[in-house]
Amino acid sequence: MGKATTMLAGAHLRNYEVVGRAKVTEANPNPKLFKHNCFAPNYVVAKTKFWKFMREYHKVKRANGEVFGVREIKEKRPGVIKNFGVQLRWYSRTGPVNTSKEMRDTHLSRAVSRIFNDLAGQHRASFSNVQVIRTCTKDAKDCTRPPVTQFHNSKISFPIIHRVRVPKKSKRAVLVAKAPQTF
């Protein structure tokens, strides 16, 4: 059994990089290597997505190919909040739809997970019908969507609306039969 990994809060997808190629044959003694970045819940699904990519775009099936490695790509600066842009394609009932989304988060994998959940909720797009084409980090001046740009104010404040008042130690009871007032 492998090393146990901790899940990122709020993210059901992870960012994987899969490297593979077609098997060596007499006709092709030196096949080209392919690297595929994908978002998947685990490395098994990441390899499956890699073979789908190879089958559709490079005409290499799993039986005629080999995987060299699967590695999870970690966030370089997980403590800093960033604006992510994601270009994706998803298949609706009427056909393929190309779109771009913006999300504000600390981790790219969590931002992509939120976009997948958003598409599932608004457009009933399942996980297998969504294909991430490109991801990038955007500057604040390049963002256009209101849910992202509303947090770009430098003087933004989040007031505490339910504050629990703590009485002085001399007037504090050990056991109280009523809930504290928070207004």
Short mmCIF file of N, CA and C in Angstrom, two decimals:
data_model
loop_
_atom_site.label_atom_id
_atom_site.label_comp_id
_atom_site.label_asym_id
_atom_site.label_seq_id
_atom_site.Cartn_x
_atom_site.Cartn_y
_atom_site.Cartn_z
N MET A 1 0.84 -1.18 0.00
CA MET A 1 0.00 0.00 0.00
C MET A 1 0.88 1.24 0.00
N GLY A 2 0.50 2.21 -0.80
CA GLY A 2 1.31 3.42 -0.95
C GLY A 2 1.15 4.38 0.22
N LYS A 3 1.85 5.48 0.12
CA LYS A 3 1.81 6.49 1.17
C LYS A 3 0.45 7.18 1.17
N ALA A 4 -0.14 7.33 2.33
CA ALA A 4 -1.43 8.00 2.44
C ALA A 4 -1.25 9.49 2.17
N THR A 5 -2.15 10.05 1.37
CA THR A 5 -2.07 11.47 1.07
C THR A 5 -3.26 12.17 1.69
N THR A 6 -3.06 13.40 2.10
CA THR A 6 -4.14 14.17 2.69
C THR A 6 -4.87 14.92 1.59
N MET A 7 -6.17 14.96 1.70
CA MET A 7 -6.97 15.67 0.70
C MET A 7 -6.94 17.16 1.00
N LEU A 8 -6.94 17.95 -0.04
CA LEU A 8 -7.02 19.39 0.07
C LEU A 8 -8.47 19.76 0.36
N ALA A 9 -8.70 20.56 1.37
CA ALA A 9 -10.06 20.89 1.75
C ALA A 9 -10.80 21.56 0.60
N GLY A 10 -11.94 21.02 0.24
CA GLY A 10 -12.76 21.61 -0.81
C GLY A 10 -12.39 21.18 -2.22
N ALA A 11 -11.36 20.37 -2.38
CA ALA A 11 -10.95 19.95 -3.72
C ALA A 11 -11.08 18.44 -3.84
N HIS A 12 -11.74 18.01 -4.89
CA HIS A 12 -11.81 16.57 -5.13
C HIS A 12 -10.90 16.17 -6.28
N LEU A 13 -10.26 17.13 -6.92
CA LEU A 13 -9.35 16.84 -8.03
C LEU A 13 -7.93 17.24 -7.67
N ARG A 14 -6.98 16.56 -8.28
CA ARG A 14 -5.57 16.89 -8.12
C ARG A 14 -4.96 17.10 -9.50
N ASN A 15 -3.86 17.81 -9.54
CA ASN A 15 -3.18 18.12 -10.79
C ASN A 15 -2.08 17.08 -11.02
N TYR A 16 -2.20 16.32 -12.10
CA TYR A 16 -1.23 15.26 -12.41
C TYR A 16 -0.55 15.54 -13.74
N GLU A 17 0.70 15.06 -13.83
CA GLU A 17 1.45 15.08 -15.08
C GLU A 17 1.81 13.63 -15.42
N VAL A 18 1.34 13.17 -16.58
CA VAL A 18 1.58 11.78 -17.01
C VAL A 18 2.48 11.82 -18.23
N VAL A 19 3.53 10.99 -18.22
CA VAL A 19 4.47 10.92 -19.34
C VAL A 19 4.44 9.50 -19.90
N GLY A 20 4.29 9.39 -21.22
CA GLY A 20 4.25 8.08 -21.85
C GLY A 20 4.53 8.17 -23.33
N ARG A 21 4.48 7.02 -23.98
CA ARG A 21 4.75 6.96 -25.42
C ARG A 21 4.20 5.65 -25.97
N ALA A 22 4.29 5.52 -27.30
CA ALA A 22 3.96 4.25 -27.94
C ALA A 22 5.10 3.27 -27.71
N LYS A 23 4.80 1.97 -27.75
CA LYS A 23 5.84 0.96 -27.57
C LYS A 23 6.81 0.97 -28.76
N VAL A 24 8.02 0.55 -28.49
CA VAL A 24 9.05 0.49 -29.53
C VAL A 24 8.72 -0.67 -30.48
N THR A 25 8.70 -0.38 -31.76
CA THR A 25 8.47 -1.40 -32.79
C THR A 25 9.56 -1.30 -33.85
N GLU A 26 9.54 -2.23 -34.75
CA GLU A 26 10.53 -2.17 -35.85
C GLU A 26 10.23 -0.99 -36.76
N ALA A 27 8.96 -0.70 -36.97
CA ALA A 27 8.59 0.43 -37.83
C ALA A 27 8.91 1.75 -37.16
N ASN A 28 8.80 1.81 -35.82
CA ASN A 28 9.05 3.05 -35.08
C ASN A 28 10.01 2.74 -33.93
N PRO A 29 11.34 2.73 -34.19
CA PRO A 29 12.28 2.36 -33.14
C PRO A 29 12.47 3.42 -32.05
N ASN A 30 12.13 4.66 -32.35
CA ASN A 30 12.30 5.73 -31.36
C ASN A 30 11.02 6.56 -31.29
N PRO A 31 9.98 6.07 -30.60
CA PRO A 31 8.72 6.82 -30.56
C PRO A 31 8.82 8.10 -29.73
N LYS A 32 7.98 9.04 -30.07
CA LYS A 32 7.99 10.35 -29.43
C LYS A 32 7.35 10.26 -28.05
N LEU A 33 7.95 10.97 -27.08
CA LEU A 33 7.39 11.04 -25.72
C LEU A 33 6.29 12.09 -25.68
N PHE A 34 5.25 11.82 -24.88
CA PHE A 34 4.16 12.78 -24.70
C PHE A 34 3.94 13.04 -23.23
N LYS A 35 3.74 14.30 -22.89
CA LYS A 35 3.44 14.70 -21.52
C LYS A 35 2.04 15.28 -21.50
N HIS A 36 1.23 14.84 -20.57
CA HIS A 36 -0.16 15.29 -20.49
C HIS A 36 -0.46 15.76 -19.07
N ASN A 37 -0.87 17.01 -18.93
CA ASN A 37 -1.31 17.53 -17.63
C ASN A 37 -2.81 17.36 -17.54
N CYS A 38 -3.28 16.81 -16.44
CA CYS A 38 -4.72 16.59 -16.29
C CYS A 38 -5.11 16.74 -14.82
N PHE A 39 -6.40 16.87 -14.60
CA PHE A 39 -6.96 16.97 -13.27
C PHE A 39 -7.80 15.73 -13.02
N ALA A 40 -7.47 15.00 -11.97
CA ALA A 40 -8.15 13.74 -11.69
C ALA A 40 -8.17 13.51 -10.18
N PRO A 41 -9.10 12.69 -9.68
CA PRO A 41 -9.14 12.43 -8.24
C PRO A 41 -7.99 11.58 -7.74
N ASN A 42 -7.39 10.72 -8.60
CA ASN A 42 -6.24 9.91 -8.21
C ASN A 42 -5.41 9.57 -9.44
N TYR A 43 -4.29 8.88 -9.21
CA TYR A 43 -3.37 8.64 -10.33
C TYR A 43 -3.91 7.63 -11.32
N VAL A 44 -4.80 6.74 -10.90
CA VAL A 44 -5.38 5.76 -11.82
C VAL A 44 -6.25 6.46 -12.86
N VAL A 45 -7.08 7.40 -12.41
CA VAL A 45 -7.93 8.16 -13.33
C VAL A 45 -7.07 9.06 -14.21
N ALA A 46 -5.95 9.56 -13.67
CA ALA A 46 -5.04 10.39 -14.47
C ALA A 46 -4.45 9.59 -15.63
N LYS A 47 -4.08 8.33 -15.38
CA LYS A 47 -3.57 7.49 -16.46
C LYS A 47 -4.66 7.19 -17.49
N THR A 48 -5.88 7.00 -17.03
CA THR A 48 -6.99 6.76 -17.95
C THR A 48 -7.22 7.96 -18.85
N LYS A 49 -7.14 9.17 -18.28
CA LYS A 49 -7.30 10.39 -19.08
C LYS A 49 -6.14 10.54 -20.07
N PHE A 50 -4.94 10.13 -19.65
CA PHE A 50 -3.79 10.18 -20.55
C PHE A 50 -4.02 9.27 -21.76
N TRP A 51 -4.55 8.06 -21.53
CA TRP A 51 -4.78 7.15 -22.65
C TRP A 51 -5.91 7.61 -23.54
N LYS A 52 -6.88 8.30 -22.97
CA LYS A 52 -7.94 8.88 -23.81
C LYS A 52 -7.34 9.95 -24.72
N PHE A 53 -6.48 10.78 -24.15
CA PHE A 53 -5.79 11.83 -24.90
C PHE A 53 -4.94 11.21 -26.02
N MET A 54 -4.18 10.16 -25.71
CA MET A 54 -3.32 9.51 -26.71
C MET A 54 -4.15 8.84 -27.81
N ARG A 55 -5.25 8.23 -27.43
CA ARG A 55 -6.08 7.52 -28.39
C ARG A 55 -6.75 8.49 -29.36
N GLU A 56 -7.23 9.63 -28.81
CA GLU A 56 -7.98 10.57 -29.65
C GLU A 56 -7.08 11.45 -30.51
N TYR A 57 -5.95 11.86 -29.99
CA TYR A 57 -5.14 12.85 -30.70
C TYR A 57 -3.87 12.28 -31.33
N HIS A 58 -3.39 11.12 -30.89
CA HIS A 58 -2.12 10.60 -31.41
C HIS A 58 -2.22 9.15 -31.89
N LYS A 59 -3.42 8.59 -31.91
CA LYS A 59 -3.68 7.26 -32.46
C LYS A 59 -2.81 6.18 -31.81
N VAL A 60 -2.68 6.24 -30.48
CA VAL A 60 -1.94 5.23 -29.73
C VAL A 60 -2.88 4.68 -28.67
N LYS A 61 -3.12 3.36 -28.71
CA LYS A 61 -3.97 2.73 -27.72
C LYS A 61 -3.15 2.29 -26.51
N ARG A 62 -3.84 1.96 -25.44
CA ARG A 62 -3.17 1.56 -24.21
C ARG A 62 -2.38 0.26 -24.42
N ALA A 63 -2.92 -0.64 -25.22
CA ALA A 63 -2.24 -1.92 -25.46
C ALA A 63 -0.94 -1.73 -26.23
N ASN A 64 -0.83 -0.65 -26.99
CA ASN A 64 0.36 -0.40 -27.80
C ASN A 64 1.23 0.72 -27.25
N GLY A 65 1.08 1.02 -25.98
CA GLY A 65 1.85 2.12 -25.39
C GLY A 65 2.35 1.78 -24.00
N GLU A 66 3.12 2.71 -23.44
CA GLU A 66 3.65 2.53 -22.09
C GLU A 66 3.71 3.88 -21.39
N VAL A 67 3.48 3.83 -20.08
CA VAL A 67 3.54 5.03 -19.24
C VAL A 67 4.85 5.01 -18.48
N PHE A 68 5.58 6.12 -18.51
CA PHE A 68 6.85 6.20 -17.80
C PHE A 68 6.69 6.74 -16.39
N GLY A 69 5.74 7.63 -16.20
CA GLY A 69 5.60 8.17 -14.85
C GLY A 69 4.35 9.00 -14.70
N VAL A 70 3.84 9.00 -13.48
CA VAL A 70 2.71 9.83 -13.10
C VAL A 70 3.15 10.57 -11.84
N ARG A 71 3.09 11.89 -11.89
CA ARG A 71 3.46 12.65 -10.69
C ARG A 71 2.43 13.73 -10.44
N GLU A 72 2.23 14.00 -9.16
CA GLU A 72 1.29 15.05 -8.78
C GLU A 72 2.02 16.37 -8.75
N ILE A 73 1.45 17.38 -9.37
CA ILE A 73 2.05 18.72 -9.38
C ILE A 73 1.49 19.49 -8.20
N LYS A 74 2.36 19.90 -7.30
CA LYS A 74 1.95 20.63 -6.10
C LYS A 74 2.00 22.13 -6.37
N GLU A 75 1.23 22.87 -5.59
CA GLU A 75 1.21 24.33 -5.71
C GLU A 75 2.51 24.90 -5.16
N LYS A 76 3.12 25.86 -5.89
CA LYS A 76 4.40 26.41 -5.45
C LYS A 76 4.24 27.33 -4.25
N ARG A 77 3.17 28.16 -4.28
CA ARG A 77 2.93 29.09 -3.18
C ARG A 77 1.50 28.88 -2.66
N PRO A 78 1.29 27.89 -1.80
CA PRO A 78 -0.08 27.58 -1.38
C PRO A 78 -0.69 28.60 -0.42
N GLY A 79 0.12 29.48 0.15
CA GLY A 79 -0.42 30.45 1.10
C GLY A 79 -0.88 31.76 0.46
N VAL A 80 -0.67 31.91 -0.84
CA VAL A 80 -0.99 33.16 -1.53
C VAL A 80 -2.23 32.95 -2.40
N ILE A 81 -3.17 33.86 -2.29
CA ILE A 81 -4.38 33.74 -3.12
C ILE A 81 -4.08 34.29 -4.51
N LYS A 82 -4.60 33.57 -5.54
CA LYS A 82 -4.30 33.92 -6.92
C LYS A 82 -5.59 33.91 -7.75
N ASN A 83 -5.53 34.58 -8.89
CA ASN A 83 -6.64 34.55 -9.84
C ASN A 83 -6.27 33.57 -10.94
N PHE A 84 -7.10 32.55 -11.12
CA PHE A 84 -6.83 31.53 -12.13
C PHE A 84 -7.79 31.68 -13.29
N GLY A 85 -7.27 31.52 -14.49
CA GLY A 85 -8.09 31.45 -15.69
C GLY A 85 -8.03 30.04 -16.24
N VAL A 86 -9.17 29.48 -16.58
CA VAL A 86 -9.24 28.11 -17.07
C VAL A 86 -10.02 28.10 -18.37
N GLN A 87 -9.39 27.62 -19.44
CA GLN A 87 -10.09 27.42 -20.71
C GLN A 87 -10.46 25.96 -20.78
N LEU A 88 -11.72 25.70 -21.09
CA LEU A 88 -12.17 24.32 -21.10
C LEU A 88 -13.20 24.09 -22.18
N ARG A 89 -13.43 22.82 -22.44
CA ARG A 89 -14.43 22.38 -23.40
C ARG A 89 -15.27 21.34 -22.70
N TRP A 90 -16.57 21.48 -22.84
CA TRP A 90 -17.46 20.47 -22.27
C TRP A 90 -18.56 20.17 -23.26
N TYR A 91 -19.06 18.96 -23.15
CA TYR A 91 -20.05 18.47 -24.10
C TYR A 91 -21.44 18.56 -23.49
N SER A 92 -22.26 19.42 -24.10
CA SER A 92 -23.65 19.53 -23.66
C SER A 92 -24.51 18.59 -24.51
N ARG A 93 -25.81 18.66 -24.32
CA ARG A 93 -26.69 17.80 -25.11
C ARG A 93 -26.74 18.22 -26.57
N THR A 94 -26.42 19.48 -26.84
CA THR A 94 -26.49 19.98 -28.21
C THR A 94 -25.15 19.93 -28.94
N GLY A 95 -24.06 19.70 -28.21
CA GLY A 95 -22.76 19.64 -28.85
C GLY A 95 -21.68 20.22 -27.96
N PRO A 96 -20.44 20.28 -28.46
CA PRO A 96 -19.34 20.80 -27.64
C PRO A 96 -19.43 22.31 -27.44
N VAL A 97 -19.01 22.75 -26.25
CA VAL A 97 -19.01 24.17 -25.89
C VAL A 97 -17.61 24.53 -25.42
N ASN A 98 -17.00 25.54 -26.05
CA ASN A 98 -15.72 26.07 -25.60
C ASN A 98 -15.99 27.30 -24.74
N THR A 99 -15.37 27.35 -23.58
CA THR A 99 -15.61 28.48 -22.69
C THR A 99 -14.38 28.73 -21.83
N SER A 100 -14.38 29.87 -21.17
CA SER A 100 -13.31 30.18 -20.22
C SER A 100 -13.94 30.65 -18.92
N LYS A 101 -13.32 30.29 -17.82
CA LYS A 101 -13.82 30.64 -16.50
C LYS A 101 -12.69 31.27 -15.71
N GLU A 102 -13.06 32.09 -14.75
CA GLU A 102 -12.09 32.67 -13.82
C GLU A 102 -12.47 32.26 -12.41
N MET A 103 -11.46 31.97 -11.61
CA MET A 103 -11.71 31.56 -10.24
C MET A 103 -10.59 32.11 -9.37
N ARG A 104 -10.93 32.48 -8.16
CA ARG A 104 -9.97 33.05 -7.23
C ARG A 104 -9.77 32.04 -6.11
N ASP A 105 -8.54 31.57 -5.94
CA ASP A 105 -8.27 30.54 -4.94
C ASP A 105 -6.78 30.50 -4.64
N THR A 106 -6.40 29.66 -3.67
CA THR A 106 -4.98 29.50 -3.33
C THR A 106 -4.34 28.34 -4.07
N HIS A 107 -5.14 27.37 -4.53
CA HIS A 107 -4.62 26.20 -5.23
C HIS A 107 -5.32 26.06 -6.58
N LEU A 108 -4.55 25.74 -7.60
CA LEU A 108 -5.12 25.54 -8.92
C LEU A 108 -6.07 24.34 -8.94
N SER A 109 -5.70 23.27 -8.25
CA SER A 109 -6.56 22.08 -8.25
C SER A 109 -7.90 22.36 -7.57
N ARG A 110 -7.88 23.17 -6.53
CA ARG A 110 -9.15 23.51 -5.86
C ARG A 110 -9.99 24.43 -6.74
N ALA A 111 -9.36 25.35 -7.47
CA ALA A 111 -10.10 26.22 -8.38
C ALA A 111 -10.74 25.41 -9.51
N VAL A 112 -10.00 24.46 -10.06
CA VAL A 112 -10.55 23.62 -11.12
C VAL A 112 -11.67 22.74 -10.57
N SER A 113 -11.53 22.25 -9.35
CA SER A 113 -12.60 21.45 -8.73
C SER A 113 -13.87 22.27 -8.58
N ARG A 114 -13.71 23.52 -8.19
CA ARG A 114 -14.88 24.40 -8.05
C ARG A 114 -15.53 24.66 -9.40
N ILE A 115 -14.72 24.78 -10.46
CA ILE A 115 -15.27 24.98 -11.80
C ILE A 115 -16.02 23.73 -12.26
N PHE A 116 -15.47 22.55 -11.99
CA PHE A 116 -16.17 21.30 -12.33
C PHE A 116 -17.50 21.22 -11.59
N ASN A 117 -17.50 21.57 -10.31
CA ASN A 117 -18.75 21.54 -9.53
C ASN A 117 -19.74 22.57 -10.06
N ASP A 118 -19.23 23.72 -10.47
CA ASP A 118 -20.08 24.78 -11.04
C ASP A 118 -20.74 24.31 -12.34
N LEU A 119 -19.96 23.68 -13.20
CA LEU A 119 -20.51 23.17 -14.46
C LEU A 119 -21.52 22.05 -14.21
N ALA A 120 -21.25 21.22 -13.22
CA ALA A 120 -22.19 20.14 -12.90
C ALA A 120 -23.50 20.71 -12.37
N GLY A 121 -23.42 21.79 -11.60
CA GLY A 121 -24.62 22.38 -11.04
C GLY A 121 -25.41 23.21 -12.03
N GLN A 122 -24.74 24.00 -12.83
CA GLN A 122 -25.44 24.91 -13.74
C GLN A 122 -25.80 24.27 -15.08
N HIS A 123 -24.95 23.38 -15.59
CA HIS A 123 -25.17 22.85 -16.93
C HIS A 123 -25.30 21.33 -16.97
N ARG A 124 -25.29 20.68 -15.83
CA ARG A 124 -25.39 19.23 -15.72
C ARG A 124 -24.29 18.53 -16.52
N ALA A 125 -23.12 19.10 -16.53
CA ALA A 125 -21.98 18.50 -17.23
C ALA A 125 -21.27 17.54 -16.28
N SER A 126 -21.13 16.29 -16.68
CA SER A 126 -20.47 15.30 -15.83
C SER A 126 -18.95 15.44 -15.97
N PHE A 127 -18.22 14.79 -15.06
CA PHE A 127 -16.76 14.87 -15.01
C PHE A 127 -16.14 14.39 -16.31
N SER A 128 -16.67 13.33 -16.89
CA SER A 128 -16.08 12.77 -18.11
C SER A 128 -16.35 13.64 -19.34
N ASN A 129 -17.33 14.55 -19.26
CA ASN A 129 -17.66 15.40 -20.40
C ASN A 129 -16.91 16.73 -20.40
N VAL A 130 -16.11 17.00 -19.39
CA VAL A 130 -15.39 18.28 -19.28
C VAL A 130 -13.92 18.03 -19.55
N GLN A 131 -13.35 18.85 -20.43
CA GLN A 131 -11.94 18.71 -20.80
C GLN A 131 -11.25 20.05 -20.58
N VAL A 132 -10.25 20.08 -19.69
CA VAL A 132 -9.50 21.30 -19.42
C VAL A 132 -8.45 21.45 -20.51
N ILE A 133 -8.50 22.59 -21.21
CA ILE A 133 -7.57 22.83 -22.31
C ILE A 133 -6.31 23.54 -21.81
N ARG A 134 -6.51 24.59 -21.02
CA ARG A 134 -5.38 25.41 -20.59
C ARG A 134 -5.72 26.08 -19.26
N THR A 135 -4.73 26.23 -18.41
CA THR A 135 -4.90 26.98 -17.17
C THR A 135 -3.80 28.03 -17.08
N CYS A 136 -4.10 29.14 -16.42
CA CYS A 136 -3.10 30.19 -16.26
C CYS A 136 -3.41 30.99 -15.00
N THR A 137 -2.42 31.71 -14.54
CA THR A 137 -2.59 32.64 -13.43
C THR A 137 -2.73 34.03 -14.03
N LYS A 138 -3.76 34.75 -13.60
CA LYS A 138 -4.03 36.07 -14.17
C LYS A 138 -3.69 37.17 -13.17
N ASP A 139 -3.28 38.32 -13.71
CA ASP A 139 -3.11 39.51 -12.88
C ASP A 139 -4.48 40.11 -12.61
N ALA A 140 -4.54 40.97 -11.62
CA ALA A 140 -5.82 41.58 -11.24
C ALA A 140 -6.38 42.44 -12.37
N LYS A 141 -5.51 43.10 -13.13
CA LYS A 141 -5.98 43.99 -14.20
C LYS A 141 -6.55 43.21 -15.39
N ASP A 142 -6.18 41.92 -15.52
CA ASP A 142 -6.64 41.11 -16.64
C ASP A 142 -7.96 40.39 -16.36
N CYS A 143 -8.39 40.37 -15.12
CA CYS A 143 -9.63 39.66 -14.77
C CYS A 143 -10.84 40.48 -15.20
N THR A 144 -11.89 39.80 -15.67
CA THR A 144 -13.07 40.48 -16.16
C THR A 144 -14.36 40.06 -15.46
N ARG A 145 -14.40 38.91 -14.82
CA ARG A 145 -15.64 38.42 -14.22
C ARG A 145 -15.91 39.07 -12.87
N PRO A 146 -17.15 39.55 -12.65
CA PRO A 146 -17.47 40.23 -11.39
C PRO A 146 -17.25 39.41 -10.12
N PRO A 147 -17.52 38.09 -10.10
CA PRO A 147 -17.24 37.36 -8.86
C PRO A 147 -15.76 37.36 -8.45
N VAL A 148 -14.86 37.59 -9.41
CA VAL A 148 -13.44 37.64 -9.11
C VAL A 148 -13.00 39.08 -8.82
N THR A 149 -13.47 40.03 -9.65
CA THR A 149 -13.00 41.41 -9.51
C THR A 149 -13.54 42.10 -8.26
N GLN A 150 -14.60 41.59 -7.66
CA GLN A 150 -15.13 42.24 -6.46
C GLN A 150 -14.17 42.14 -5.27
N PHE A 151 -13.21 41.23 -5.34
CA PHE A 151 -12.24 41.08 -4.24
C PHE A 151 -10.93 41.82 -4.51
N HIS A 152 -10.86 42.59 -5.60
CA HIS A 152 -9.63 43.30 -5.93
C HIS A 152 -9.53 44.67 -5.27
N ASN A 153 -10.49 45.05 -4.46
CA ASN A 153 -10.46 46.32 -3.74
C ASN A 153 -9.46 46.21 -2.60
N SER A 154 -8.51 47.15 -2.52
CA SER A 154 -7.50 47.10 -1.46
C SER A 154 -8.07 47.47 -0.09
N LYS A 155 -9.21 48.16 -0.07
CA LYS A 155 -9.80 48.57 1.19
C LYS A 155 -10.99 47.69 1.59
N ILE A 156 -11.04 46.50 1.06
CA ILE A 156 -12.16 45.60 1.35
C ILE A 156 -12.10 45.18 2.82
N SER A 157 -13.25 45.08 3.44
CA SER A 157 -13.31 44.66 4.84
C SER A 157 -14.45 43.67 5.02
N PHE A 158 -14.25 42.75 5.92
CA PHE A 158 -15.26 41.76 6.23
C PHE A 158 -15.63 41.93 7.71
N PRO A 159 -16.73 42.63 7.98
CA PRO A 159 -17.07 42.88 9.38
C PRO A 159 -17.53 41.59 10.08
N ILE A 160 -17.22 41.51 11.37
CA ILE A 160 -17.68 40.39 12.18
C ILE A 160 -19.09 40.72 12.63
N ILE A 161 -20.06 39.96 12.14
CA ILE A 161 -21.45 40.30 12.44
C ILE A 161 -22.00 39.52 13.62
N HIS A 162 -21.41 38.41 13.96
CA HIS A 162 -21.87 37.62 15.11
C HIS A 162 -20.72 37.47 16.09
N ARG A 163 -20.52 38.45 16.91
CA ARG A 163 -19.43 38.42 17.87
C ARG A 163 -19.97 37.96 19.22
N VAL A 164 -19.32 37.01 19.84
CA VAL A 164 -19.72 36.53 21.15
C VAL A 164 -19.01 37.38 22.20
N ARG A 165 -19.81 38.04 23.02
CA ARG A 165 -19.23 38.88 24.07
C ARG A 165 -18.80 38.00 25.24
N VAL A 166 -17.58 38.20 25.70
CA VAL A 166 -17.07 37.44 26.82
C VAL A 166 -17.12 38.32 28.05
N PRO A 167 -17.89 37.92 29.08
CA PRO A 167 -17.95 38.75 30.29
C PRO A 167 -16.65 38.66 31.08
N LYS A 168 -16.52 39.58 32.06
CA LYS A 168 -15.33 39.56 32.91
C LYS A 168 -15.27 38.24 33.67
N LYS A 169 -14.08 37.88 34.07
CA LYS A 169 -13.89 36.59 34.73
C LYS A 169 -14.65 36.52 36.05
N SER A 170 -14.77 37.65 36.74
CA SER A 170 -15.47 37.63 38.04
C SER A 170 -16.98 37.43 37.85
N LYS A 171 -17.52 37.84 36.70
CA LYS A 171 -18.96 37.71 36.47
C LYS A 171 -19.32 36.52 35.59
N ARG A 172 -18.34 35.72 35.23
CA ARG A 172 -18.58 34.59 34.34
C ARG A 172 -19.02 33.36 35.14
N ALA A 173 -20.06 32.70 34.67
CA ALA A 173 -20.53 31.47 35.30
C ALA A 173 -19.88 30.28 34.60
N VAL A 174 -19.71 29.21 35.35
CA VAL A 174 -19.10 28.02 34.78
C VAL A 174 -20.09 27.31 33.87
N LEU A 175 -21.31 27.11 34.35
CA LEU A 175 -22.36 26.47 33.57
C LEU A 175 -23.48 27.46 33.34
N VAL A 176 -23.89 27.65 32.09
CA VAL A 176 -24.95 28.59 31.74
C VAL A 176 -26.03 27.83 31.00
N ALA A 177 -27.30 28.11 31.30
CA ALA A 177 -28.41 27.37 30.71
C ALA A 177 -28.91 27.97 29.41
N LYS A 178 -28.35 29.10 28.98
CA LYS A 178 -28.81 29.72 27.75
C LYS A 178 -27.63 30.00 26.81
N ALA A 179 -27.93 30.08 25.53
CA ALA A 179 -26.89 30.35 24.53
C ALA A 179 -26.47 31.82 24.61
N PRO A 180 -25.22 32.13 24.23
CA PRO A 180 -24.78 33.52 24.29
C PRO A 180 -25.45 34.37 23.22
N GLN A 181 -25.60 35.67 23.49
CA GLN A 181 -26.12 36.60 22.50
C GLN A 181 -25.00 37.02 21.57
N THR A 182 -25.27 36.94 20.26
CA THR A 182 -24.23 37.24 19.29
C THR A 182 -24.55 38.47 18.46
N PHE A 183 -25.44 39.33 18.92
CA PHE A 183 -25.78 40.53 18.16
C PHE A 183 -25.54 41.77 18.99
#
